[in-house]
Amino acid sequence: EDQVTQSPEALRLQEGESSSLNCSYTVSGLRGLFWYRQDPGKGPEFLFTLYSAGEEKEKERLKATLTKKESFLHITAPKPEDSATYLCAGGNAGNMLTFGGGTRLMVKP
Amino acid sequence: ETGVTQTPRHLVMGMTNKKSLKCEQHLGHNAMYWYKQSAKKPLELMFVYNFKEQTENNSVPSRFSPECPNSSHLFLHLHTLQPEDSALYLCASSHSGAAGEQYFGPGTRLTVT
């Protein structure tokens, strides 16, 4: 059974305090590891796709990386507007996504 | 309208009611999805349609009945629901060859009384 686990469940940061979110996965025939951002009252918004170990993707203050067992979302010098729940998902050989429980990030000014 | 829209945004229904959720995508995609999002639980995939054909039914109870009349519209028909079915129901769409890059609607917040 495919599994995706995210940690921590919640993370409080001061503005400018860099940190990383973790996503551990066991997905049969992994076809991609995906990161999404979800704001309260909204549906998830696609951020990144990672296909192979060693791959990195960047967007503004966010950088996603991938190993054979984990993915990390690094947040550099976060701002209050980065506050959201970040979801990761693994895509299997059937192109079905298994989502993790998410990390709720709160950035205080 | 742009992106993925869902109606209604909020729905309260009794256990004996019948209601339907509607989703429409304006992105030219050919795959559509229903997800359930409950508090403290990960997003759960319910149904997948590719080119109007159902390709996945993730062991969903029969009180949930999907319908996909064309690649732009998706419905979820609800009947005799249970209180534990209260959740946020999200619709998403994608190109069928890029199932990981999904575009979500804002969801319908369903409360079953």
PDB file of C-alpha atoms in Angstrom:
ATOM      1  CA  GLU A   1       0.000   0.000   0.000  1.00  0.00           C
ATOM      2  CA  ASP A   2       1.347   3.422  -0.946  1.00  0.00           C
ATOM      3  CA  GLN A   3       2.144   5.701   2.001  1.00  0.00           C
ATOM      4  CA  VAL A   4       3.201   9.331   2.321  1.00  0.00           C
ATOM      5  CA  THR A   5       4.060  10.820   5.708  1.00  0.00           C
ATOM      6  CA  GLN A   6       4.794  14.480   6.375  1.00  0.00           C
ATOM      7  CA  SER A   7       6.518  16.054   9.352  1.00  0.00           C
ATOM      8  CA  PRO A   8       6.181  18.111  11.362  1.00  0.00           C
ATOM      9  CA  GLU A   9       2.380  18.442  11.471  1.00  0.00           C
ATOM     10  CA  ALA A  10       2.731  22.107  12.352  1.00  0.00           C
ATOM     11  CA  LEU A  11       5.642  24.537  12.255  1.00  0.00           C
ATOM     12  CA  ARG A  12       5.845  28.055  13.661  1.00  0.00           C
ATOM     13  CA  LEU A  13       8.606  30.294  12.327  1.00  0.00           C
ATOM     14  CA  GLN A  14       9.572  33.881  12.777  1.00  0.00           C
ATOM     15  CA  GLU A  15       9.788  35.922   9.606  1.00  0.00           C
ATOM     16  CA  GLY A  16      13.217  35.312   8.084  1.00  0.00           C
ATOM     17  CA  GLU A  17      13.816  32.059   9.984  1.00  0.00           C
ATOM     18  CA  SER A  18      14.631  29.361   7.396  1.00  0.00           C
ATOM     19  CA  SER A  19      13.536  25.744   7.865  1.00  0.00           C
ATOM     20  CA  SER A  20      12.617  22.530   6.052  1.00  0.00           C
ATOM     21  CA  LEU A  21       9.523  20.369   5.767  1.00  0.00           C
ATOM     22  CA  ASN A  22       9.874  16.604   5.361  1.00  0.00           C
ATOM     23  CA  CYS A  23       7.924  14.159   3.196  1.00  0.00           C
ATOM     24  CA  SER A  24       8.711  10.440   3.495  1.00  0.00           C
ATOM     25  CA  TYR A  25       7.193   8.159   0.902  1.00  0.00           C
ATOM     26  CA  THR A  26       6.701   4.518  -0.014  1.00  0.00           C
ATOM     27  CA  VAL A  27       5.041   4.507  -3.413  1.00  0.00           C
ATOM     28  CA  SER A  28       5.075   1.603  -5.841  1.00  0.00           C
ATOM     29  CA  GLY A  29       6.596   2.541  -9.177  1.00  0.00           C
ATOM     30  CA  LEU A  30       6.947   6.197  -8.219  1.00  0.00           C
ATOM     31  CA  ARG A  31       6.133   8.358 -11.232  1.00  0.00           C
ATOM     32  CA  GLY A  32       6.685  11.658  -9.494  1.00  0.00           C
ATOM     33  CA  LEU A  33       6.664  13.471  -6.159  1.00  0.00           C
ATOM     34  CA  PHE A  34       4.436  16.538  -6.062  1.00  0.00           C
ATOM     35  CA  TRP A  35       4.195  19.512  -3.704  1.00  0.00           C
ATOM     36  CA  TYR A  36       1.073  21.602  -3.224  1.00  0.00           C
ATOM     37  CA  ARG A  37       0.169  24.612  -1.122  1.00  0.00           C
ATOM     38  CA  GLN A  38      -3.291  24.946   0.456  1.00  0.00           C
ATOM     39  CA  ASP A  39      -4.622  28.173   1.946  1.00  0.00           C
ATOM     40  CA  PRO A  40      -7.612  28.125   4.325  1.00  0.00           C
ATOM     41  CA  GLY A  41     -10.910  27.839   2.476  1.00  0.00           C
ATOM     42  CA  LYS A  42      -9.230  27.008  -0.833  1.00  0.00           C
ATOM     43  CA  GLY A  43      -8.255  23.967  -2.814  1.00  0.00           C
ATOM     44  CA  PRO A  44      -4.599  22.915  -3.063  1.00  0.00           C
ATOM     45  CA  GLU A  45      -2.402  24.809  -5.514  1.00  0.00           C
ATOM     46  CA  PHE A  46       0.261  22.929  -7.463  1.00  0.00           C
ATOM     47  CA  LEU A  47       3.866  23.965  -6.730  1.00  0.00           C
ATOM     48  CA  PHE A  48       6.449  21.430  -7.945  1.00  0.00           C
ATOM     49  CA  THR A  49       7.039  18.081  -9.609  1.00  0.00           C
ATOM     50  CA  LEU A  50      10.153  16.032  -8.871  1.00  0.00           C
ATOM     51  CA  TYR A  51      10.833  12.907 -10.918  1.00  0.00           C
ATOM     52  CA  SER A  52      14.165  11.482  -9.844  1.00  0.00           C
ATOM     53  CA  ALA A  53      16.526  11.417  -6.865  1.00  0.00           C
ATOM     54  CA  GLY A  54      18.831  14.393  -6.844  1.00  0.00           C
ATOM     55  CA  GLU A  55      16.402  16.647  -8.665  1.00  0.00           C
ATOM     56  CA  GLU A  56      15.723  20.133  -7.281  1.00  0.00           C
ATOM     57  CA  LYS A  57      13.114  22.741  -8.142  1.00  0.00           C
ATOM     58  CA  GLU A  58      12.919  26.341  -6.932  1.00  0.00           C
ATOM     59  CA  LYS A  59      10.250  28.997  -6.807  1.00  0.00           C
ATOM     60  CA  GLU A  60      10.844  32.254  -4.945  1.00  0.00           C
ATOM     61  CA  ARG A  61      11.667  31.293  -1.315  1.00  0.00           C
ATOM     62  CA  LEU A  62      10.847  27.610  -1.812  1.00  0.00           C
ATOM     63  CA  LYS A  63      13.147  24.815  -2.938  1.00  0.00           C
ATOM     64  CA  ALA A  64      12.049  21.195  -3.236  1.00  0.00           C
ATOM     65  CA  THR A  65      14.514  18.306  -3.274  1.00  0.00           C
ATOM     66  CA  LEU A  66      14.133  14.553  -3.705  1.00  0.00           C
ATOM     67  CA  THR A  67      15.977  11.451  -2.503  1.00  0.00           C
ATOM     68  CA  LYS A  68      14.975   7.815  -2.962  1.00  0.00           C
ATOM     69  CA  LYS A  69      12.967   7.855   0.269  1.00  0.00           C
ATOM     70  CA  GLU A  70      12.225  11.469   1.110  1.00  0.00           C
ATOM     71  CA  SER A  71      11.504  14.890  -0.249  1.00  0.00           C
ATOM     72  CA  PHE A  72      12.215  18.176   1.469  1.00  0.00           C
ATOM     73  CA  LEU A  73      10.660  21.572   1.015  1.00  0.00           C
ATOM     74  CA  HIS A  74      13.179  24.169   2.105  1.00  0.00           C
ATOM     75  CA  ILE A  75      11.851  27.610   2.957  1.00  0.00           C
ATOM     76  CA  THR A  76      14.444  30.381   2.956  1.00  0.00           C
ATOM     77  CA  ALA A  77      13.757  33.627   4.819  1.00  0.00           C
ATOM     78  CA  PRO A  78       9.991  33.037   4.941  1.00  0.00           C
ATOM     79  CA  LYS A  79       7.444  35.844   4.995  1.00  0.00           C
ATOM     80  CA  PRO A  80       3.990  35.849   6.634  1.00  0.00           C
ATOM     81  CA  GLU A  81       2.396  35.297   3.217  1.00  0.00           C
ATOM     82  CA  ASP A  82       4.123  31.896   3.067  1.00  0.00           C
ATOM     83  CA  SER A  83       1.808  30.734   5.869  1.00  0.00           C
ATOM     84  CA  ALA A  84      -0.269  27.844   4.524  1.00  0.00           C
ATOM     85  CA  THR A  85      -0.543  24.073   4.652  1.00  0.00           C
ATOM     86  CA  TYR A  86       1.981  22.351   2.416  1.00  0.00           C
ATOM     87  CA  LEU A  87       1.017  18.964   1.003  1.00  0.00           C
ATOM     88  CA  CYS A  88       3.157  16.415  -0.736  1.00  0.00           C
ATOM     89  CA  ALA A  89       1.858  13.550  -2.850  1.00  0.00           C
ATOM     90  CA  GLY A  90       3.392  10.536  -4.551  1.00  0.00           C
ATOM     91  CA  GLY A  91       2.199   9.416  -7.963  1.00  0.00           C
ATOM     92  CA  ASN A  92       2.260   5.676  -8.577  1.00  0.00           C
ATOM     93  CA  ALA A  93       2.523   3.594 -11.715  1.00  0.00           C
ATOM     94  CA  GLY A  94      -1.220   4.053 -12.275  1.00  0.00           C
ATOM     95  CA  ASN A  95      -0.813   7.824 -12.031  1.00  0.00           C
ATOM     96  CA  MET A  96      -2.876   7.929  -8.838  1.00  0.00           C
ATOM     97  CA  LEU A  97      -1.792  10.377  -6.140  1.00  0.00           C
ATOM     98  CA  THR A  98      -1.385   9.468  -2.480  1.00  0.00           C
ATOM     99  CA  PHE A  99      -1.278  12.579  -0.315  1.00  0.00           C
ATOM    100  CA  GLY A 100       0.431  13.099   3.010  1.00  0.00           C
ATOM    101  CA  GLY A 101      -1.323  14.729   5.940  1.00  0.00           C
ATOM    102  CA  GLY A 102       0.334  18.097   5.328  1.00  0.00           C
ATOM    103  CA  THR A 103       2.454  20.511   7.336  1.00  0.00           C
ATOM    104  CA  ARG A 104       0.717  23.634   8.600  1.00  0.00           C
ATOM    105  CA  LEU A 105       3.237  26.472   8.416  1.00  0.00           C
ATOM    106  CA  MET A 106       2.729  29.677  10.374  1.00  0.00           C
ATOM    107  CA  VAL A 107       5.167  32.548   9.833  1.00  0.00           C
ATOM    108  CA  LYS A 108       4.975  35.348  12.383  1.00  0.00           C
ATOM    109  CA  PRO A 109       6.089  38.878  11.495  1.00  0.00           C
TER     110      PRO A 109
ATOM    111  CA  GLU B   1     -15.060  31.807 -15.347  1.00  0.00           C
ATOM    112  CA  THR B   2     -11.535  30.491 -15.154  1.00  0.00           C
ATOM    113  CA  GLY B   3      -9.887  27.453 -13.598  1.00  0.00           C
ATOM    114  CA  VAL B   4     -12.027  24.951 -11.721  1.00  0.00           C
ATOM    115  CA  THR B   5     -15.333  25.995 -10.195  1.00  0.00           C
ATOM    116  CA  GLN B   6     -17.509  24.093  -7.733  1.00  0.00           C
ATOM    117  CA  THR B   7     -21.093  24.638  -6.611  1.00  0.00           C
ATOM    118  CA  PRO B   8     -22.460  24.916  -4.069  1.00  0.00           C
ATOM    119  CA  ARG B   9     -19.676  26.124  -1.801  1.00  0.00           C
ATOM    120  CA  HIS B  10     -21.572  25.060   1.311  1.00  0.00           C
ATOM    121  CA  LEU B  11     -24.251  22.392   1.732  1.00  0.00           C
ATOM    122  CA  VAL B  12     -26.150  21.183   4.752  1.00  0.00           C
ATOM    123  CA  MET B  13     -28.275  18.086   4.242  1.00  0.00           C
ATOM    124  CA  GLY B  14     -30.185  15.594   6.298  1.00  0.00           C
ATOM    125  CA  MET B  15     -29.398  11.910   6.186  1.00  0.00           C
ATOM    126  CA  THR B  16     -32.443  11.178   4.009  1.00  0.00           C
ATOM    127  CA  ASN B  17     -31.873  13.949   1.451  1.00  0.00           C
ATOM    128  CA  LYS B  18     -30.576  13.666  -2.088  1.00  0.00           C
ATOM    129  CA  LYS B  19     -28.285  16.384  -3.392  1.00  0.00           C
ATOM    130  CA  SER B  20     -25.650  16.866  -6.080  1.00  0.00           C
ATOM    131  CA  LEU B  21     -22.305  18.617  -6.198  1.00  0.00           C
ATOM    132  CA  LYS B  22     -21.174  20.191  -9.454  1.00  0.00           C
ATOM    133  CA  CYS B  23     -17.693  20.812 -10.806  1.00  0.00           C
ATOM    134  CA  GLU B  24     -16.707  22.568 -14.023  1.00  0.00           C
ATOM    135  CA  GLN B  25     -13.222  23.052 -15.433  1.00  0.00           C
ATOM    136  CA  HIS B  26     -12.284  25.711 -18.005  1.00  0.00           C
ATOM    137  CA  LEU B  27      -8.711  24.523 -18.584  1.00  0.00           C
ATOM    138  CA  GLY B  28      -9.155  22.144 -21.501  1.00  0.00           C
ATOM    139  CA  HIS B  29      -8.180  19.149 -19.383  1.00  0.00           C
ATOM    140  CA  ASN B  30      -9.391  15.604 -20.027  1.00  0.00           C
ATOM    141  CA  ALA B  31      -9.095  14.056 -16.568  1.00  0.00           C
ATOM    142  CA  MET B  32     -11.223  14.961 -13.558  1.00  0.00           C
ATOM    143  CA  TYR B  33     -11.128  13.832  -9.931  1.00  0.00           C
ATOM    144  CA  TRP B  34     -13.204  13.877  -6.747  1.00  0.00           C
ATOM    145  CA  TYR B  35     -11.404  14.015  -3.398  1.00  0.00           C
ATOM    146  CA  LYS B  36     -12.629  14.010   0.191  1.00  0.00           C
ATOM    147  CA  GLN B  37     -10.773  16.110   2.763  1.00  0.00           C
ATOM    148  CA  SER B  38     -11.643  15.482   6.404  1.00  0.00           C
ATOM    149  CA  ALA B  39     -10.130  17.157   9.440  1.00  0.00           C
ATOM    150  CA  LYS B  40      -6.937  15.476  10.632  1.00  0.00           C
ATOM    151  CA  LYS B  41      -6.874  13.094   7.627  1.00  0.00           C
ATOM    152  CA  PRO B  42      -4.995  13.240   4.307  1.00  0.00           C
ATOM    153  CA  LEU B  43      -6.781  14.006   1.070  1.00  0.00           C
ATOM    154  CA  GLU B  44      -8.587  10.853  -0.073  1.00  0.00           C
ATOM    155  CA  LEU B  45      -9.037  10.141  -3.757  1.00  0.00           C
ATOM    156  CA  MET B  46     -12.615   9.018  -4.485  1.00  0.00           C
ATOM    157  CA  PHE B  47     -13.098   8.835  -8.249  1.00  0.00           C
ATOM    158  CA  VAL B  48     -11.122   9.458 -11.430  1.00  0.00           C
ATOM    159  CA  TYR B  49     -12.458  10.068 -14.925  1.00  0.00           C
ATOM    160  CA  ASN B  50     -10.298  10.088 -18.039  1.00  0.00           C
ATOM    161  CA  PHE B  51     -11.968  11.219 -21.266  1.00  0.00           C
ATOM    162  CA  LYS B  52     -15.380  10.836 -19.532  1.00  0.00           C
ATOM    163  CA  GLU B  53     -14.666   7.216 -18.577  1.00  0.00           C
ATOM    164  CA  GLN B  54     -14.381   6.246 -14.914  1.00  0.00           C
ATOM    165  CA  THR B  55     -10.944   4.736 -14.406  1.00  0.00           C
ATOM    166  CA  GLU B  56     -10.797   4.647 -10.623  1.00  0.00           C
ATOM    167  CA  ASN B  57     -13.273   4.046  -7.836  1.00  0.00           C
ATOM    168  CA  ASN B  58     -11.343   4.037  -4.599  1.00  0.00           C
ATOM    169  CA  SER B  59     -13.709   1.729  -2.671  1.00  0.00           C
ATOM    170  CA  VAL B  60     -16.212   4.509  -2.193  1.00  0.00           C
ATOM    171  CA  PRO B  61     -19.622   3.622  -0.678  1.00  0.00           C
ATOM    172  CA  SER B  62     -22.487   3.492  -3.149  1.00  0.00           C
ATOM    173  CA  ARG B  63     -24.227   6.427  -1.462  1.00  0.00           C
ATOM    174  CA  PHE B  64     -21.763   8.514  -3.504  1.00  0.00           C
ATOM    175  CA  SER B  65     -22.477   8.319  -7.232  1.00  0.00           C
ATOM    176  CA  PRO B  66     -20.317  10.206  -9.751  1.00  0.00           C
ATOM    177  CA  GLU B  67     -21.319  11.364 -13.207  1.00  0.00           C
ATOM    178  CA  CYS B  68     -19.140  12.810 -15.957  1.00  0.00           C
ATOM    179  CA  PRO B  69     -21.243  13.862 -18.975  1.00  0.00           C
ATOM    180  CA  ASN B  70     -18.269  15.464 -20.774  1.00  0.00           C
ATOM    181  CA  SER B  71     -14.632  16.359 -20.137  1.00  0.00           C
ATOM    182  CA  SER B  72     -15.549  19.720 -18.612  1.00  0.00           C
ATOM    183  CA  HIS B  73     -18.224  18.720 -16.119  1.00  0.00           C
ATOM    184  CA  LEU B  74     -18.258  16.378 -13.152  1.00  0.00           C
ATOM    185  CA  PHE B  75     -21.035  15.703 -10.665  1.00  0.00           C
ATOM    186  CA  LEU B  76     -21.185  13.874  -7.359  1.00  0.00           C
ATOM    187  CA  HIS B  77     -24.676  12.672  -6.483  1.00  0.00           C
ATOM    188  CA  LEU B  78     -25.308  12.149  -2.784  1.00  0.00           C
ATOM    189  CA  HIS B  79     -28.037  10.133  -1.081  1.00  0.00           C
ATOM    190  CA  THR B  80     -28.688   8.729   2.396  1.00  0.00           C
ATOM    191  CA  LEU B  81     -25.399  10.066   3.716  1.00  0.00           C
ATOM    192  CA  GLN B  82     -24.026   9.527   7.205  1.00  0.00           C
ATOM    193  CA  PRO B  83     -22.727  12.197   9.614  1.00  0.00           C
ATOM    194  CA  GLU B  84     -19.168  10.891   9.057  1.00  0.00           C
ATOM    195  CA  ASP B  85     -19.500  11.948   5.418  1.00  0.00           C
ATOM    196  CA  SER B  86     -19.293  15.580   6.527  1.00  0.00           C
ATOM    197  CA  ALA B  87     -16.122  16.946   4.917  1.00  0.00           C
ATOM    198  CA  LEU B  88     -14.719  19.231   2.235  1.00  0.00           C
ATOM    199  CA  TYR B  89     -15.248  17.699  -1.200  1.00  0.00           C
ATOM    200  CA  LEU B  90     -12.705  18.839  -3.734  1.00  0.00           C
ATOM    201  CA  CYS B  91     -12.800  18.525  -7.488  1.00  0.00           C
ATOM    202  CA  ALA B  92      -9.623  18.643  -9.579  1.00  0.00           C
ATOM    203  CA  SER B  93      -8.641  18.356 -13.214  1.00  0.00           C
ATOM    204  CA  SER B  94      -5.481  17.650 -15.165  1.00  0.00           C
ATOM    205  CA  HIS B  95      -4.190  16.566 -18.535  1.00  0.00           C
ATOM    206  CA  SER B  96      -4.468  12.787 -18.556  1.00  0.00           C
ATOM    207  CA  GLY B  97      -0.732  12.434 -19.098  1.00  0.00           C
ATOM    208  CA  ALA B  98       0.144  14.741 -16.197  1.00  0.00           C
ATOM    209  CA  ALA B  99      -1.965  13.342 -13.371  1.00  0.00           C
ATOM    210  CA  GLY B 100       0.341  14.770 -10.720  1.00  0.00           C
ATOM    211  CA  GLU B 101      -0.178  18.361 -11.802  1.00  0.00           C
ATOM    212  CA  GLN B 102      -3.770  18.801 -10.768  1.00  0.00           C
ATOM    213  CA  TYR B 103      -5.778  21.998 -10.557  1.00  0.00           C
ATOM    214  CA  PHE B 104      -8.265  22.089  -7.729  1.00  0.00           C
ATOM    215  CA  GLY B 105     -11.525  23.889  -7.219  1.00  0.00           C
ATOM    216  CA  PRO B 106     -12.330  25.654  -3.932  1.00  0.00           C
ATOM    217  CA  GLY B 107     -14.362  22.726  -2.648  1.00  0.00           C
ATOM    218  CA  THR B 108     -17.854  22.172  -1.263  1.00  0.00           C
ATOM    219  CA  ARG B 109     -18.114  22.116   2.524  1.00  0.00           C
ATOM    220  CA  LEU B 110     -20.705  19.405   3.255  1.00  0.00           C
ATOM    221  CA  THR B 111     -22.394  18.976   6.608  1.00  0.00           C
ATOM    222  CA  VAL B 112     -24.664  15.978   7.152  1.00  0.00           C
ATOM    223  CA  THR B 113     -27.109  16.376  10.031  1.00  0.00           C
TER     224      THR B 113
END
